PDB file of C-alpha atoms in Angstrom:
ATOM      1  CA  UNK A  23     -74.858  33.146 191.525  1.00  0.00           C
ATOM      2  CA  UNK A  24     -76.801  35.102 194.147  1.00  0.00           C
ATOM      3  CA  UNK A  25     -76.532  38.866 193.703  1.00  0.00           C
ATOM      4  CA  UNK A  26     -78.122  41.099 196.319  1.00  0.00           C
ATOM      5  CA  UNK A  27     -77.780  44.481 197.984  1.00  0.00           C
ATOM      6  CA  UNK A  28     -79.067  42.906 201.192  1.00  0.00           C
ATOM      7  CA  UNK A  29     -82.787  43.616 201.168  1.00  0.00           C
ATOM      8  CA  UNK A  30     -83.488  39.866 201.324  1.00  0.00           C
ATOM      9  CA  UNK A  31     -80.621  38.963 203.682  1.00  0.00           C
ATOM     10  CA  UNK A  32     -80.492  38.515 207.464  1.00  0.00           C
ATOM     11  CA  UNK A  33     -77.094  38.037 209.123  1.00  0.00           C
ATOM     12  CA  UNK A  34     -77.109  36.303 212.523  1.00  0.00           C
ATOM     13  CA  UNK A  35     -73.772  36.964 214.214  1.00  0.00           C
ATOM     14  CA  UNK A  36     -72.298  36.298 217.633  1.00  0.00           C
ATOM     15  CA  UNK A  37     -69.676  34.392 219.582  1.00  0.00           C
ATOM     16  CA  UNK A  38     -69.486  30.585 219.571  1.00  0.00           C
ATOM     17  CA  UNK A  39     -71.687  29.015 222.244  1.00  0.00           C
ATOM     18  CA  UNK A  40     -74.037  32.003 222.355  1.00  0.00           C
ATOM     19  CA  UNK A  41     -77.218  30.448 220.999  1.00  0.00           C
ATOM     20  CA  UNK A  42     -76.725  31.601 217.400  1.00  0.00           C
ATOM     21  CA  UNK A  43     -77.541  28.162 215.961  1.00  0.00           C
ATOM     22  CA  UNK A  44     -80.764  27.889 217.959  1.00  0.00           C
ATOM     23  CA  UNK A  45     -81.886  31.347 216.840  1.00  0.00           C
ATOM     24  CA  UNK A  46     -80.859  30.673 213.232  1.00  0.00           C
ATOM     25  CA  UNK A  47     -82.976  27.527 213.206  1.00  0.00           C
ATOM     26  CA  UNK A  48     -85.953  29.526 214.443  1.00  0.00           C
ATOM     27  CA  UNK A  49     -85.497  31.719 211.363  1.00  0.00           C
ATOM     28  CA  UNK A  50     -84.958  28.624 209.191  1.00  0.00           C
ATOM     29  CA  UNK A  51     -88.300  27.199 210.312  1.00  0.00           C
ATOM     30  CA  UNK A  52     -90.016  29.881 208.188  1.00  0.00           C
ATOM     31  CA  UNK A  53     -91.159  28.374 204.856  1.00  0.00           C
ATOM     32  CA  UNK A  54     -89.606  31.180 202.783  1.00  0.00           C
ATOM     33  CA  UNK A  55     -86.101  31.137 204.335  1.00  0.00           C
ATOM     34  CA  UNK A  56     -82.995  29.743 202.644  1.00  0.00           C
ATOM     35  CA  UNK A  57     -80.490  29.082 205.424  1.00  0.00           C
ATOM     36  CA  UNK A  58     -76.680  29.073 205.237  1.00  0.00           C
ATOM     37  CA  UNK A  59     -74.850  27.666 208.258  1.00  0.00           C
ATOM     38  CA  UNK A  60     -71.416  29.230 208.910  1.00  0.00           C
ATOM     39  CA  UNK A  61     -70.370  29.411 205.234  1.00  0.00           C
ATOM     40  CA  UNK A  62     -67.505  31.797 206.089  1.00  0.00           C
ATOM     41  CA  UNK A  63     -65.677  28.868 207.720  1.00  0.00           C
ATOM     42  CA  UNK A  64     -65.885  26.878 204.486  1.00  0.00           C
ATOM     43  CA  UNK A  65     -64.836  29.634 202.083  1.00  0.00           C
ATOM     44  CA  UNK A  66     -62.390  32.346 203.154  1.00  0.00           C
ATOM     45  CA  UNK A  67     -61.034  35.380 201.350  1.00  0.00           C
ATOM     46  CA  UNK A  68     -57.657  37.070 201.640  1.00  0.00           C
ATOM     47  CA  UNK A  69     -59.354  40.343 200.684  1.00  0.00           C
ATOM     48  CA  UNK A  70     -61.768  40.216 203.639  1.00  0.00           C
ATOM     49  CA  UNK A  71     -59.844  39.880 206.921  1.00  0.00           C
ATOM     50  CA  UNK A  72     -61.518  38.102 209.823  1.00  0.00           C
ATOM     51  CA  UNK A  73     -60.694  41.084 212.028  1.00  0.00           C
ATOM     52  CA  UNK A  74     -60.668  44.542 210.481  1.00  0.00           C
ATOM     53  CA  UNK A  75     -58.221  46.920 212.166  1.00  0.00           C
ATOM     54  CA  UNK A  76     -56.910  50.459 211.699  1.00  0.00           C
ATOM     55  CA  UNK A  77     -53.411  49.003 211.232  1.00  0.00           C
ATOM     56  CA  UNK A  78     -54.391  47.424 207.898  1.00  0.00           C
ATOM     57  CA  UNK A  79     -56.270  48.939 204.937  1.00  0.00           C
ATOM     58  CA  UNK A  80     -60.029  48.605 205.196  1.00  0.00           C
ATOM     59  CA  UNK A  81     -61.434  45.985 202.813  1.00  0.00           C
ATOM     60  CA  UNK A  82     -63.035  47.299 199.638  1.00  0.00           C
ATOM     61  CA  UNK A  83     -66.854  47.084 200.021  1.00  0.00           C
ATOM     62  CA  UNK A  84     -66.988  45.595 196.508  1.00  0.00           C
ATOM     63  CA  UNK A  85     -64.703  42.747 197.606  1.00  0.00           C
ATOM     64  CA  UNK A  86     -66.789  42.189 200.737  1.00  0.00           C
ATOM     65  CA  UNK A  87     -70.001  42.237 198.698  1.00  0.00           C
ATOM     66  CA  UNK A  88     -68.602  39.694 196.249  1.00  0.00           C
ATOM     67  CA  UNK A  89     -67.475  37.494 199.132  1.00  0.00           C
ATOM     68  CA  UNK A  90     -70.874  37.610 200.842  1.00  0.00           C
ATOM     69  CA  UNK A  91     -72.638  36.714 197.593  1.00  0.00           C
ATOM     70  CA  UNK A  92     -70.257  33.787 197.110  1.00  0.00           C
ATOM     71  CA  UNK A  93     -70.798  32.349 200.587  1.00  0.00           C
ATOM     72  CA  UNK A  94     -74.563  32.811 200.295  1.00  0.00           C
ATOM     73  CA  UNK A  95     -74.285  30.615 197.213  1.00  0.00           C
ATOM     74  CA  UNK A  96     -72.445  27.796 199.050  1.00  0.00           C
ATOM     75  CA  UNK A  97     -74.516  24.616 199.252  1.00  0.00           C
ATOM     76  CA  UNK A  98     -72.324  21.887 200.682  1.00  0.00           C
ATOM     77  CA  UNK A  99     -73.394  19.606 203.521  1.00  0.00           C
ATOM     78  CA  UNK A 100     -72.300  21.925 206.334  1.00  0.00           C
ATOM     79  CA  UNK A 101     -73.732  25.146 204.945  1.00  0.00           C
ATOM     80  CA  UNK A 102     -76.996  23.836 203.466  1.00  0.00           C
ATOM     81  CA  UNK A 103     -77.644  20.583 205.313  1.00  0.00           C
ATOM     82  CA  UNK A 104     -77.722  21.469 208.999  1.00  0.00           C
ATOM     83  CA  UNK A 105     -80.407  19.785 211.077  1.00  0.00           C
ATOM     84  CA  UNK A 106     -83.277  19.943 211.797  1.00  0.00           C
ATOM     85  CA  UNK A 107     -84.766  20.334 208.302  1.00  0.00           C
ATOM     86  CA  UNK A 108     -87.939  22.295 207.613  1.00  0.00           C
ATOM     87  CA  UNK A 109     -90.341  22.182 204.641  1.00  0.00           C
ATOM     88  CA  UNK A 110     -90.202  25.153 202.291  1.00  0.00           C
ATOM     89  CA  UNK A 111     -92.868  26.843 200.219  1.00  0.00           C
ATOM     90  CA  UNK A 112     -90.536  27.175 197.210  1.00  0.00           C
ATOM     91  CA  UNK A 113     -89.961  23.375 196.953  1.00  0.00           C
ATOM     92  CA  UNK A 114     -92.393  20.728 195.800  1.00  0.00           C
ATOM     93  CA  UNK A 115     -93.151  17.766 198.085  1.00  0.00           C
ATOM     94  CA  UNK A 116     -91.125  15.411 195.886  1.00  0.00           C
ATOM     95  CA  UNK A 117     -88.128  17.754 195.812  1.00  0.00           C
ATOM     96  CA  UNK A 118     -88.380  18.158 199.596  1.00  0.00           C
ATOM     97  CA  UNK A 119     -88.233  14.382 200.021  1.00  0.00           C
ATOM     98  CA  UNK A 120     -85.312  14.041 197.585  1.00  0.00           C
ATOM     99  CA  UNK A 121     -83.328  16.795 199.296  1.00  0.00           C
ATOM    100  CA  UNK A 122     -83.911  15.271 202.745  1.00  0.00           C
ATOM    101  CA  UNK A 123     -82.780  11.890 201.424  1.00  0.00           C
ATOM    102  CA  UNK A 124     -79.607  13.465 200.000  1.00  0.00           C
ATOM    103  CA  UNK A 125     -78.722  15.171 203.281  1.00  0.00           C
ATOM    104  CA  UNK A 126     -79.259  12.139 205.511  1.00  0.00           C
ATOM    105  CA  UNK A 127     -77.585   9.886 202.958  1.00  0.00           C
ATOM    106  CA  UNK A 128     -74.385  11.949 202.935  1.00  0.00           C
ATOM    107  CA  UNK A 129     -74.094  12.740 206.642  1.00  0.00           C
ATOM    108  CA  UNK A 130     -72.943   9.279 207.714  1.00  0.00           C
ATOM    109  CA  UNK A 131     -70.039   8.922 205.226  1.00  0.00           C
ATOM    110  CA  UNK A 132     -69.125  12.583 205.792  1.00  0.00           C
ATOM    111  CA  UNK A 133     -68.877  11.995 209.548  1.00  0.00           C
ATOM    112  CA  UNK A 134     -66.764   8.933 208.806  1.00  0.00           C
ATOM    113  CA  UNK A 135     -64.229  11.261 207.219  1.00  0.00           C
ATOM    114  CA  UNK A 136     -65.175  11.239 203.542  1.00  0.00           C
ATOM    115  CA  UNK A 137     -64.339  14.707 202.191  1.00  0.00           C
ATOM    116  CA  UNK A 138     -66.036  13.889 198.889  1.00  0.00           C
ATOM    117  CA  UNK A 139     -69.442  13.522 200.549  1.00  0.00           C
ATOM    118  CA  UNK A 140     -68.955  16.636 202.668  1.00  0.00           C
ATOM    119  CA  UNK A 141     -68.317  18.638 199.468  1.00  0.00           C
ATOM    120  CA  UNK A 142     -71.408  17.443 197.624  1.00  0.00           C
ATOM    121  CA  UNK A 143     -73.725  20.225 196.491  1.00  0.00           C
ATOM    122  CA  UNK A 144     -77.075  20.184 198.290  1.00  0.00           C
ATOM    123  CA  UNK A 145     -79.552  21.860 195.911  1.00  0.00           C
ATOM    124  CA  UNK A 146     -82.119  24.349 197.154  1.00  0.00           C
ATOM    125  CA  UNK A 147     -84.555  23.181 194.450  1.00  0.00           C
ATOM    126  CA  UNK A 148     -86.074  26.590 193.884  1.00  0.00           C
ATOM    127  CA  UNK A 149     -88.843  26.494 191.289  1.00  0.00           C
ATOM    128  CA  UNK A 150     -89.040  28.979 188.412  1.00  0.00           C
ATOM    129  CA  UNK A 151     -92.008  30.584 190.131  1.00  0.00           C
ATOM    130  CA  UNK A 152     -90.051  31.168 193.349  1.00  0.00           C
ATOM    131  CA  UNK A 153     -89.980  34.732 194.622  1.00  0.00           C
ATOM    132  CA  UNK A 154     -89.712  36.516 197.929  1.00  0.00           C
ATOM    133  CA  UNK A 155     -87.272  34.114 199.555  1.00  0.00           C
ATOM    134  CA  UNK A 156     -85.079  35.415 202.355  1.00  0.00           C
ATOM    135  CA  UNK A 157     -81.490  34.326 202.924  1.00  0.00           C
ATOM    136  CA  UNK A 158     -80.385  33.839 206.524  1.00  0.00           C
ATOM    137  CA  UNK A 159     -76.634  33.505 207.132  1.00  0.00           C
ATOM    138  CA  UNK A 160     -75.306  32.497 210.524  1.00  0.00           C
ATOM    139  CA  UNK A 161     -71.698  33.053 211.609  1.00  0.00           C
ATOM    140  CA  UNK A 162     -69.669  32.837 214.815  1.00  0.00           C
ATOM    141  CA  UNK A 163     -66.475  33.985 213.087  1.00  0.00           C
ATOM    142  CA  UNK A 164     -67.321  37.503 211.903  1.00  0.00           C
ATOM    143  CA  UNK A 165     -67.598  39.748 214.946  1.00  0.00           C
ATOM    144  CA  UNK A 166     -64.413  41.443 213.776  1.00  0.00           C
ATOM    145  CA  UNK A 167     -65.925  42.501 210.453  1.00  0.00           C
ATOM    146  CA  UNK A 168     -69.516  43.440 211.262  1.00  0.00           C
ATOM    147  CA  UNK A 169     -69.038  46.956 209.885  1.00  0.00           C
ATOM    148  CA  UNK A 170     -67.510  45.614 206.670  1.00  0.00           C
ATOM    149  CA  UNK A 171     -70.525  43.347 206.170  1.00  0.00           C
ATOM    150  CA  UNK A 172     -72.931  46.180 206.955  1.00  0.00           C
ATOM    151  CA  UNK A 173     -71.226  48.535 204.479  1.00  0.00           C
ATOM    152  CA  UNK A 174     -71.233  45.854 201.777  1.00  0.00           C
ATOM    153  CA  UNK A 175     -74.919  44.953 202.263  1.00  0.00           C
ATOM    154  CA  UNK A 176     -76.436  48.237 203.497  1.00  0.00           C
ATOM    155  CA  UNK A 177     -80.023  47.005 203.124  1.00  0.00           C
ATOM    156  CA  UNK A 178     -79.510  43.791 205.078  1.00  0.00           C
ATOM    157  CA  UNK A 179     -80.589  43.164 208.666  1.00  0.00           C
ATOM    158  CA  UNK A 180     -78.045  42.137 211.304  1.00  0.00           C
ATOM    159  CA  UNK A 181     -79.070  40.229 214.423  1.00  0.00           C
ATOM    160  CA  UNK A 182     -76.230  40.270 216.939  1.00  0.00           C
ATOM    161  CA  UNK A 183     -76.507  37.685 219.732  1.00  0.00           C
ATOM    162  CA  UNK A 184     -74.890  38.691 223.019  1.00  0.00           C
ATOM    163  CA  UNK A 185     -74.857  35.954 225.657  1.00  0.00           C
ATOM    164  CA  UNK A 186     -73.881  36.616 229.277  1.00  0.00           C
ATOM    165  CA  UNK A 187     -70.092  36.128 229.589  1.00  0.00           C
ATOM    166  CA  UNK A 188     -70.336  33.563 232.385  1.00  0.00           C
ATOM    167  CA  UNK A 189     -72.580  31.294 230.324  1.00  0.00           C
ATOM    168  CA  UNK A 190     -70.625  31.760 227.084  1.00  0.00           C
ATOM    169  CA  UNK A 191     -67.203  31.247 228.690  1.00  0.00           C
ATOM    170  CA  UNK A 192     -68.361  28.203 230.676  1.00  0.00           C
ATOM    171  CA  UNK A 193     -69.762  26.626 227.516  1.00  0.00           C
ATOM    172  CA  UNK A 194     -66.602  27.479 225.559  1.00  0.00           C
ATOM    173  CA  UNK A 195     -64.382  25.921 228.225  1.00  0.00           C
ATOM    174  CA  UNK A 196     -66.484  22.784 228.174  1.00  0.00           C
ATOM    175  CA  UNK A 197     -66.210  22.593 224.389  1.00  0.00           C
ATOM    176  CA  UNK A 198     -62.447  23.106 224.382  1.00  0.00           C
ATOM    177  CA  UNK A 199     -61.713  20.665 227.204  1.00  0.00           C
ATOM    178  CA  UNK A 200     -64.021  17.950 225.841  1.00  0.00           C
ATOM    179  CA  UNK A 201     -62.682  18.276 222.298  1.00  0.00           C
ATOM    180  CA  UNK A 202     -66.134  18.965 220.855  1.00  0.00           C
ATOM    181  CA  UNK A 203     -65.039  22.002 218.865  1.00  0.00           C
ATOM    182  CA  UNK A 204     -64.205  21.418 215.204  1.00  0.00           C
ATOM    183  CA  UNK A 205     -61.115  23.612 215.395  1.00  0.00           C
ATOM    184  CA  UNK A 206     -58.988  25.373 217.962  1.00  0.00           C
ATOM    185  CA  UNK A 207     -60.278  28.810 218.905  1.00  0.00           C
ATOM    186  CA  UNK A 208     -57.625  31.394 217.983  1.00  0.00           C
ATOM    187  CA  UNK A 209     -57.874  33.363 221.238  1.00  0.00           C
ATOM    188  CA  UNK A 210     -54.800  35.473 220.401  1.00  0.00           C
ATOM    189  CA  UNK A 211     -56.587  36.959 217.380  1.00  0.00           C
ATOM    190  CA  UNK A 212     -57.967  39.654 219.695  1.00  0.00           C
ATOM    191  CA  UNK A 213     -54.468  41.159 219.979  1.00  0.00           C
ATOM    192  CA  UNK A 214     -54.794  42.608 216.479  1.00  0.00           C
ATOM    193  CA  UNK A 215     -57.797  44.764 217.419  1.00  0.00           C
ATOM    194  CA  UNK A 216     -57.778  48.471 218.226  1.00  0.00           C
ATOM    195  CA  UNK A 217     -59.721  47.657 221.394  1.00  0.00           C
ATOM    196  CA  UNK A 218     -56.902  45.444 222.712  1.00  0.00           C
ATOM    197  CA  UNK A 219     -54.305  48.131 222.023  1.00  0.00           C
ATOM    198  CA  UNK A 220     -56.362  50.769 223.845  1.00  0.00           C
ATOM    199  CA  UNK A 221     -56.620  48.454 226.852  1.00  0.00           C
ATOM    200  CA  UNK A 222     -52.890  47.709 226.806  1.00  0.00           C
ATOM    201  CA  UNK A 223     -53.329  43.993 226.164  1.00  0.00           C
ATOM    202  CA  UNK A 224     -49.941  42.806 224.857  1.00  0.00           C
ATOM    203  CA  UNK A 225     -48.910  39.432 223.424  1.00  0.00           C
ATOM    204  CA  UNK A 226     -46.513  38.530 226.257  1.00  0.00           C
ATOM    205  CA  UNK A 227     -49.027  39.248 229.027  1.00  0.00           C
ATOM    206  CA  UNK A 228     -51.836  37.530 227.118  1.00  0.00           C
ATOM    207  CA  UNK A 229     -49.758  34.373 226.710  1.00  0.00           C
ATOM    208  CA  UNK A 230     -49.371  34.113 230.485  1.00  0.00           C
ATOM    209  CA  UNK A 231     -53.134  34.056 231.083  1.00  0.00           C
ATOM    210  CA  UNK A 232     -54.943  30.812 231.826  1.00  0.00           C
ATOM    211  CA  UNK A 233     -57.620  29.450 229.501  1.00  0.00           C
ATOM    212  CA  UNK A 234     -60.536  30.965 231.411  1.00  0.00           C
ATOM    213  CA  UNK A 235     -58.960  34.437 231.299  1.00  0.00           C
ATOM    214  CA  UNK A 236     -58.264  34.138 227.569  1.00  0.00           C
ATOM    215  CA  UNK A 237     -61.894  33.165 227.000  1.00  0.00           C
ATOM    216  CA  UNK A 238     -63.056  36.195 228.984  1.00  0.00           C
ATOM    217  CA  UNK A 239     -60.842  38.600 227.012  1.00  0.00           C
ATOM    218  CA  UNK A 240     -61.974  37.010 223.737  1.00  0.00           C
ATOM    219  CA  UNK A 241     -65.614  37.553 224.699  1.00  0.00           C
ATOM    220  CA  UNK A 242     -65.111  41.143 225.856  1.00  0.00           C
ATOM    221  CA  UNK A 243     -62.904  42.476 223.066  1.00  0.00           C
ATOM    222  CA  UNK A 244     -64.630  40.930 220.031  1.00  0.00           C
ATOM    223  CA  UNK A 245     -68.123  41.767 221.285  1.00  0.00           C
ATOM    224  CA  UNK A 246     -67.018  45.336 221.965  1.00  0.00           C
ATOM    225  CA  UNK A 247     -65.542  45.537 218.479  1.00  0.00           C
ATOM    226  CA  UNK A 248     -68.748  44.250 216.922  1.00  0.00           C
ATOM    227  CA  UNK A 249     -70.849  46.771 218.833  1.00  0.00           C
TER     228      UNK A 249
END
């Protein structure tokens, strides 16, 4: 189990369709980086709300710390097997080949709908002599709890990606309308934020908005909350 106060952790956060995956893979190309791709979508916690608000008790930093350590330890196909793959200094050549074979060998049945393959553990194959590795975690679901993450890992580094709203909303609309997104974006989640209440954004008026307007509000409110 990974235990850290954050000195070896980088969190890359932002909205979906903002370039977070591209940037995360730039980090992952470093030979000392252990990358985790959106592990907070695989493992959730009732003690760490997706959006922290003044209307509910703030999460205990100990609970948030435990949660972050748990998701950093996730090694299923989604979190530890995202492409492209890069060679690492902490793995031998043979272990690198074996790990690559495992990832490519499980992707096809996983895409065909096999949950068993998608849950397989993808080992990092760290050697006993390994030291100095950095963990990079990428998430597009945690803009509403940036402060909670920062308080739980005070020595970590947070990279927050802010894409121009026109580009992000256009890409989001394309993803929604084409069915490319893995799950439906919960646009109405912004209504639980303090920012929405200050702006007078109510549930009934929000429901009457078209998809483009909901995307725009989602971008504005959650990015403002993160900042």
